[in-house]
Tab-separated table of C-alpha atoms in Angstrom:
chain	number	residue	atom	x	y	z
A	49	UNK	CA	-3.061	-18.988	-18.336
A	50	UNK	CA	-0.962	-19.098	-15.185
A	51	UNK	CA	-2.110	-15.716	-13.879
A	52	UNK	CA	-5.823	-16.038	-14.641
A	53	UNK	CA	-6.688	-15.679	-10.952
A	54	UNK	CA	-5.125	-12.206	-10.859
A	55	UNK	CA	-7.126	-11.200	-13.921
A	56	UNK	CA	-10.303	-12.257	-12.114
A	57	UNK	CA	-9.313	-10.492	-8.869
A	58	UNK	CA	-8.561	-7.374	-10.939
A	59	UNK	CA	-11.974	-7.545	-12.620
A	60	UNK	CA	-13.649	-7.819	-9.196
A	61	UNK	CA	-11.587	-4.885	-7.883
A	62	UNK	CA	-12.407	-2.765	-10.956
A	63	UNK	CA	-16.123	-3.432	-10.609
A	64	UNK	CA	-16.039	-2.582	-6.871
A	65	UNK	CA	-14.222	0.733	-7.470
A	66	UNK	CA	-16.609	1.620	-10.264
A	67	UNK	CA	-19.880	0.597	-8.616
A	68	UNK	CA	-19.013	2.222	-5.295
A	69	UNK	CA	-18.260	5.500	-7.140
A	70	UNK	CA	-14.732	5.582	-5.698
A	71	UNK	CA	-13.619	6.415	-9.252
A	72	UNK	CA	-15.770	9.551	-9.291
A	73	UNK	CA	-13.859	12.838	-9.125
A	74	UNK	CA	-16.771	14.226	-7.088
A	75	UNK	CA	-16.441	11.554	-4.378
A	76	UNK	CA	-12.795	12.524	-3.847
A	77	UNK	CA	-13.626	16.244	-3.745
A	78	UNK	CA	-16.396	15.564	-1.240
A	79	UNK	CA	-14.036	13.479	0.910
A	80	UNK	CA	-11.418	16.233	1.124
A	81	UNK	CA	-14.216	18.703	1.908
A	82	UNK	CA	-15.578	16.442	4.684
A	83	UNK	CA	-19.028	16.652	3.080
A	84	UNK	CA	-19.773	12.947	2.913
A	85	UNK	CA	-18.983	9.827	4.916
A	86	UNK	CA	-18.865	7.583	1.839
A	87	UNK	CA	-15.092	7.431	1.174
A	88	UNK	CA	-14.276	7.260	4.893
A	89	UNK	CA	-16.700	4.362	5.198
A	90	UNK	CA	-15.162	2.535	2.229
A	91	UNK	CA	-11.526	2.930	3.323
A	92	UNK	CA	-12.302	2.645	7.056
A	93	UNK	CA	-14.280	-0.595	6.797
A	94	UNK	CA	-11.710	-2.108	4.397
A	95	UNK	CA	-8.920	-1.296	6.883
A	96	UNK	CA	-10.933	-2.532	9.896
A	97	UNK	CA	-11.415	-5.927	8.248
A	98	UNK	CA	-7.854	-5.795	6.872
A	99	UNK	CA	-6.418	-5.442	10.390
A	100	UNK	CA	-8.221	-8.631	11.453
A	101	UNK	CA	-7.076	-10.454	8.289
A	102	UNK	CA	-3.415	-9.482	8.757
A	103	UNK	CA	-3.550	-10.670	12.388
A	104	UNK	CA	-4.972	-13.997	11.214
A	105	UNK	CA	-2.154	-14.215	8.608
A	106	UNK	CA	0.498	-13.468	11.245
A	107	UNK	CA	-0.846	-16.027	13.687
A	108	UNK	CA	-0.899	-18.616	10.908
A	109	UNK	CA	-4.663	-19.130	11.245
A	110	UNK	CA	-5.130	-18.206	7.587
A	111	UNK	CA	-2.510	-19.732	5.313
A	112	UNK	CA	-1.983	-19.179	1.603
A	113	UNK	CA	-3.349	-21.502	-1.104
A	114	UNK	CA	-0.293	-23.743	-0.788
A	115	UNK	CA	-0.588	-23.959	2.980
A	116	UNK	CA	2.342	-21.600	3.655
A	117	UNK	CA	2.395	-18.803	6.192
A	118	UNK	CA	1.416	-15.440	4.685
A	119	UNK	CA	3.964	-12.679	5.211
A	120	UNK	CA	2.977	-9.038	4.783
A	121	UNK	CA	6.135	-7.145	3.894
A	122	UNK	CA	6.825	-4.135	6.134
A	123	UNK	CA	6.822	-0.744	4.400
A	124	UNK	CA	10.078	1.171	3.903
A	125	UNK	CA	10.684	3.627	6.727
A	126	UNK	CA	11.531	7.306	6.349
A	127	UNK	CA	9.495	10.303	7.437
A	128	UNK	CA	10.401	12.633	4.556
A	129	UNK	CA	9.852	9.959	1.932
A	130	UNK	CA	6.418	9.020	3.176
A	131	UNK	CA	5.193	12.465	4.218
A	132	UNK	CA	6.516	14.521	1.287
A	133	UNK	CA	5.877	11.778	-1.270
A	134	UNK	CA	2.432	11.229	0.220
A	135	UNK	CA	1.627	14.954	0.081
A	136	UNK	CA	2.687	15.215	-3.569
A	137	UNK	CA	0.476	12.227	-4.363
A	138	UNK	CA	-2.364	13.845	-2.370
A	139	UNK	CA	-2.194	16.966	-4.562
A	140	UNK	CA	-2.550	14.822	-7.678
A	141	UNK	CA	-5.236	12.579	-6.156
A	142	UNK	CA	-7.413	15.600	-5.352
A	143	UNK	CA	-6.794	17.319	-8.709
A	144	UNK	CA	-7.457	14.304	-10.942
A	145	UNK	CA	-9.946	12.818	-8.474
A	146	UNK	CA	-8.316	9.452	-9.077
A	147	UNK	CA	-5.572	7.370	-7.508
A	148	UNK	CA	-3.777	4.671	-9.534
A	149	UNK	CA	-6.482	1.953	-9.259
A	150	UNK	CA	-9.311	4.232	-10.430
A	151	UNK	CA	-7.153	5.555	-13.311
A	152	UNK	CA	-7.325	2.069	-14.830
A	153	UNK	CA	-11.043	1.722	-14.082
A	154	UNK	CA	-11.698	5.007	-15.899
A	155	UNK	CA	-9.771	3.737	-18.928
A	156	UNK	CA	-12.301	0.894	-18.921
A	157	UNK	CA	-15.112	3.468	-18.703
A	158	UNK	CA	-13.773	4.895	-21.964
A	159	UNK	CA	-12.560	8.214	-20.507
A	160	UNK	CA	-10.063	9.478	-23.087
A	161	UNK	CA	-8.595	12.272	-20.923
A	162	UNK	CA	-7.521	9.866	-18.185
A	163	UNK	CA	-4.896	8.513	-20.613
A	164	UNK	CA	-3.086	11.861	-20.261
A	165	UNK	CA	-3.112	11.402	-16.475
A	166	UNK	CA	-1.783	7.837	-16.835
A	167	UNK	CA	1.025	8.840	-19.222
A	168	UNK	CA	1.983	11.733	-16.942
A	169	UNK	CA	1.931	9.366	-13.940
A	170	UNK	CA	4.316	6.985	-15.737
A	171	UNK	CA	6.519	9.997	-16.531
A	172	UNK	CA	6.328	11.022	-12.856
A	173	UNK	CA	7.483	7.544	-11.799
A	174	UNK	CA	10.303	7.828	-14.361
A	175	UNK	CA	11.415	11.197	-12.961
A	176	UNK	CA	11.390	9.688	-9.471
A	177	UNK	CA	13.608	6.843	-10.694
A	178	UNK	CA	16.098	9.341	-12.133
A	179	UNK	CA	16.228	11.403	-8.941
A	180	UNK	CA	15.733	8.788	-6.241
A	181	UNK	CA	19.377	8.741	-5.082
A	182	UNK	CA	19.362	12.505	-4.549
A	183	UNK	CA	16.068	12.662	-2.651
A	184	UNK	CA	16.049	12.640	1.154
A	185	UNK	CA	14.368	9.646	2.719
B	291	UNK	CA	-29.901	-7.801	-9.992
B	292	UNK	CA	-31.528	-4.523	-9.054
B	293	UNK	CA	-29.111	-4.181	-6.126
B	294	UNK	CA	-26.096	-4.623	-8.400
B	295	UNK	CA	-27.270	-1.877	-10.750
B	296	UNK	CA	-27.649	0.630	-7.917
B	297	UNK	CA	-24.555	2.453	-6.571
B	298	UNK	CA	-22.938	0.263	-3.934
B	299	UNK	CA	-22.888	1.699	-0.400
B	300	UNK	CA	-19.659	1.943	1.597
B	301	UNK	CA	-20.524	-1.052	3.784
B	302	UNK	CA	-20.559	-3.230	0.678
B	303	UNK	CA	-17.538	-1.663	-1.045
B	304	UNK	CA	-15.200	-1.587	1.996
B	305	UNK	CA	-15.605	-5.278	2.931
B	306	UNK	CA	-15.392	-6.193	-0.788
B	307	UNK	CA	-12.039	-4.369	-1.037
B	308	UNK	CA	-10.884	-6.285	2.063
B	309	UNK	CA	-11.841	-9.473	0.171
B	310	UNK	CA	-9.602	-8.363	-2.721
B	311	UNK	CA	-6.760	-7.808	-0.245
B	312	UNK	CA	-7.389	-11.282	1.186
B	313	UNK	CA	-7.379	-12.923	-2.261
B	314	UNK	CA	-4.109	-11.233	-3.270
B	315	UNK	CA	-2.335	-12.431	-0.125
B	316	UNK	CA	-3.984	-15.850	-0.299
B	317	UNK	CA	-2.434	-16.254	-3.738
B	318	UNK	CA	0.941	-15.144	-2.428
B	319	UNK	CA	1.100	-11.549	-3.673
B	320	UNK	CA	0.849	-8.068	-2.185
B	321	UNK	CA	-2.056	-5.740	-2.853
B	322	UNK	CA	-0.948	-2.537	-4.585
B	323	UNK	CA	-1.330	-0.739	-7.881
B	324	UNK	CA	1.254	2.039	-8.165
B	325	UNK	CA	4.356	-0.186	-8.523
B	326	UNK	CA	3.033	-0.951	-12.000
B	327	UNK	CA	3.875	2.619	-13.024
B	328	UNK	CA	7.551	1.689	-12.527
B	329	UNK	CA	7.050	-1.585	-14.367
B	330	UNK	CA	5.753	0.366	-17.382
B	331	UNK	CA	8.940	2.493	-17.248
B	332	UNK	CA	11.060	-0.669	-17.195
B	333	UNK	CA	9.190	-2.139	-20.162
B	334	UNK	CA	9.641	1.162	-22.013
B	335	UNK	CA	13.425	0.942	-21.619
B	336	UNK	CA	13.928	3.258	-18.624
B	337	UNK	CA	16.736	0.944	-17.434
B	338	UNK	CA	18.984	2.749	-19.951
B	339	UNK	CA	18.598	5.945	-17.931
B	340	UNK	CA	18.656	4.693	-14.356
B	341	UNK	CA	19.579	1.462	-12.618
B	342	UNK	CA	16.444	1.971	-10.559
B	343	UNK	CA	14.476	0.519	-13.468
B	344	UNK	CA	16.795	-2.418	-14.119
B	345	UNK	CA	14.359	-4.921	-12.741
B	346	UNK	CA	12.914	-8.114	-14.144
B	347	UNK	CA	9.479	-6.950	-15.230
B	348	UNK	CA	8.472	-10.484	-16.122
B	349	UNK	CA	8.492	-11.283	-12.403
B	350	UNK	CA	5.709	-8.698	-12.090
B	351	UNK	CA	3.533	-10.065	-14.884
B	352	UNK	CA	0.898	-11.118	-12.339
B	353	UNK	CA	0.497	-7.471	-11.309
B	354	UNK	CA	0.201	-6.238	-14.903
B	355	UNK	CA	-2.505	-8.847	-15.410
B	356	UNK	CA	-4.221	-7.642	-12.219
B	357	UNK	CA	-4.227	-4.119	-13.728
B	358	UNK	CA	-5.588	-5.460	-17.021
B	359	UNK	CA	-8.371	-7.010	-14.947
B	360	UNK	CA	-9.104	-3.626	-13.339
B	361	UNK	CA	-9.580	-2.118	-16.825
B	362	UNK	CA	-11.883	-4.990	-17.823
B	363	UNK	CA	-13.806	-4.500	-14.565
B	364	UNK	CA	-14.304	-0.856	-15.572
B	365	UNK	CA	-15.618	-1.913	-18.987
B	366	UNK	CA	-18.013	-4.503	-17.523
B	367	UNK	CA	-19.290	-2.074	-14.917
B	368	UNK	CA	-19.835	0.840	-17.300
B	369	UNK	CA	-21.385	-1.301	-20.050
B	370	UNK	CA	-23.598	-3.653	-18.075
B	371	UNK	CA	-23.874	-2.778	-14.409
B	372	UNK	CA	-24.889	0.870	-14.303
B	373	UNK	CA	-28.477	2.017	-14.464
B	374	UNK	CA	-27.431	5.659	-14.049
B	375	UNK	CA	-24.184	7.639	-14.074
B	376	UNK	CA	-25.459	10.208	-11.585
B	377	UNK	CA	-23.664	10.597	-8.246
B	378	UNK	CA	-25.899	11.483	-5.285
B	379	UNK	CA	-23.867	14.357	-3.853
B	380	UNK	CA	-24.447	16.434	-0.770
B	381	UNK	CA	-26.470	19.487	-1.996
B	382	UNK	CA	-23.873	21.631	-0.232
B	383	UNK	CA	-21.158	20.127	-2.448
B	384	UNK	CA	-23.205	20.796	-5.595
B	385	UNK	CA	-23.737	24.434	-4.599
B	386	UNK	CA	-20.087	24.927	-3.743
B	387	UNK	CA	-18.900	23.398	-7.009
B	388	UNK	CA	-21.350	25.557	-8.979
B	389	UNK	CA	-19.740	28.619	-7.388
B	390	UNK	CA	-16.316	27.287	-8.468
B	391	UNK	CA	-17.579	26.964	-12.054
B	392	UNK	CA	-18.561	23.281	-12.135
B	393	UNK	CA	-22.051	23.123	-13.627
B	394	UNK	CA	-24.363	20.147	-12.903
B	395	UNK	CA	-22.041	18.526	-10.347
B	396	UNK	CA	-22.935	14.875	-9.878
B	397	UNK	CA	-24.839	14.471	-13.166
B	398	UNK	CA	-22.040	12.123	-14.275
B	399	UNK	CA	-19.069	10.336	-12.679
B	400	UNK	CA	-16.633	13.008	-13.852
B	401	UNK	CA	-16.876	16.787	-14.364
B	402	UNK	CA	-16.773	17.834	-18.042
B	403	UNK	CA	-14.865	20.922	-16.848
B	404	UNK	CA	-11.798	18.687	-16.328
B	405	UNK	CA	-12.375	15.537	-18.377
B	406	UNK	CA	-14.150	16.608	-21.588
B	407	UNK	CA	-12.194	15.769	-24.725
B	408	UNK	CA	-12.525	19.429	-25.805
B	409	UNK	CA	-10.483	20.360	-22.721
B	410	UNK	CA	-7.485	18.510	-24.175
B	411	UNK	CA	-7.255	21.313	-26.719
B	412	UNK	CA	-6.772	24.048	-24.132
B	413	UNK	CA	-3.448	24.695	-22.429
B	414	UNK	CA	-5.014	24.927	-18.979
B	415	UNK	CA	-7.091	21.796	-19.560
B	416	UNK	CA	-4.146	19.661	-20.536
B	417	UNK	CA	-1.843	21.137	-17.877
B	418	UNK	CA	-4.279	20.168	-15.120
B	419	UNK	CA	-4.279	16.546	-16.290
B	420	UNK	CA	-0.497	16.496	-16.771
B	421	UNK	CA	0.340	18.040	-13.403
B	422	UNK	CA	-2.126	15.743	-11.625
B	423	UNK	CA	-0.556	12.700	-13.299
B	424	UNK	CA	2.999	13.789	-12.557
B	425	UNK	CA	2.128	14.273	-8.878
B	426	UNK	CA	0.426	10.860	-8.736
B	427	UNK	CA	3.357	9.040	-10.362
B	428	UNK	CA	6.172	10.837	-8.573
B	429	UNK	CA	4.391	11.013	-5.214
B	430	UNK	CA	3.315	7.383	-5.025
B	431	UNK	CA	6.768	6.109	-5.915
B	432	UNK	CA	8.503	8.470	-3.481
B	433	UNK	CA	6.075	7.491	-0.723
B	434	UNK	CA	6.319	3.817	-1.682
B	435	UNK	CA	2.634	3.206	-2.256
B	436	UNK	CA	-0.777	4.653	-3.036
B	437	UNK	CA	-4.224	4.160	-1.570
B	438	UNK	CA	-4.140	0.373	-1.974
B	439	UNK	CA	-0.531	-0.177	-0.837
B	440	UNK	CA	-0.369	2.328	2.004
B	441	UNK	CA	-3.913	3.241	3.073
B	442	UNK	CA	-5.426	-0.253	2.794
B	443	UNK	CA	-2.549	-2.759	3.093
B	444	UNK	CA	-0.131	-0.665	5.185
B	445	UNK	CA	-2.717	0.511	7.693
B	446	UNK	CA	-4.137	-3.030	7.937
B	447	UNK	CA	-0.601	-4.126	8.832
B	448	UNK	CA	-0.344	-1.285	11.397
B	449	UNK	CA	2.646	0.221	9.615
B	450	UNK	CA	3.774	3.607	10.933
B	451	UNK	CA	5.246	4.635	7.524
B	452	UNK	CA	1.810	4.041	6.007
B	453	UNK	CA	0.120	6.187	8.637
B	454	UNK	CA	2.571	9.008	7.857
B	455	UNK	CA	1.942	8.500	4.127
B	456	UNK	CA	-1.836	8.656	4.586
B	457	UNK	CA	-1.469	11.840	6.658
B	458	UNK	CA	0.594	13.145	3.708
B	459	UNK	CA	-2.140	12.109	1.231
B	460	UNK	CA	-4.549	14.245	3.236
B	461	UNK	CA	-2.133	17.146	3.667
B	462	UNK	CA	-1.738	17.330	-0.120
B	463	UNK	CA	-5.415	16.707	-0.869
B	464	UNK	CA	-6.663	19.285	1.618
B	465	UNK	CA	-4.174	21.874	0.336
B	466	UNK	CA	-5.383	21.251	-3.221
B	467	UNK	CA	-9.106	21.328	-2.549
B	468	UNK	CA	-9.282	24.092	0.080
B	469	UNK	CA	-6.577	26.484	-1.135
B	470	UNK	CA	-5.548	25.717	-4.715
B	471	UNK	CA	-8.974	24.975	-6.251
B	472	UNK	CA	-10.212	28.557	-5.669
B	473	UNK	CA	-7.099	29.786	-7.542
B	474	UNK	CA	-7.299	27.193	-10.326
B	475	UNK	CA	-11.020	27.229	-11.108
């Protein structure tokens, strides 16, 4: 299979999110209540190393598996889009205690109710697609 | 083996997530999960309703397979790699949640008060899951990314839009937990 490597990377990612309890609703609650360092440590250390990695990509010190330069695509600009969209996502992240990655991990845990969250999230993406031309960016 | 069965501390998980980011870029792809929500819409025929979904989903097969891997990772972890499902919470958190109506906080990964199957039969129970999902799907697509795309990849790439998005994630999350939870629960 051509994409086997992405299956393996996904399995690694799923195990990390599960074993580090990032998929626990309680860990997200605790983060937004500033009652534990755990989530800040996870995201903060990933970003700290990520910053170094991206610099090494940009300087061509780390190349991709074919020896090409790695480009990290810039994110779309727009204050309203990112702030309002981000806030709406934040409401859902805190309520369900799961962002998109952990939703899939919890399916693997056998959590039936998370399927409702996933279906609603797909519906939410669909509604965005219908409205996207009318939304301010 | 004993170490693997224990909960992994942040200083293991964070660098491991950075390794995942590295592997994705090394193999020529971006690290992100929420775009797949749109891909599911495209596969389901959403292109009939909006040109937004008229994309070639086959070009994103690698990402769907990545997501399939995440599910398998969840199965492997829950079946073989967990000696206990308990979460070691701050006692303050446990007390606070008890006052909100969440009994035995931290005895499992998820609170039964939100995720029990019985809850699917109550209007409030199902509405909470639906509204949360709608916000996650709509919000991540409007913002152009979720925790992996904006908070990890975008911040690593020193992107201002990602910083604004992450501030938004917290604005929404803090509003929910500090002000809406006391009304909801």
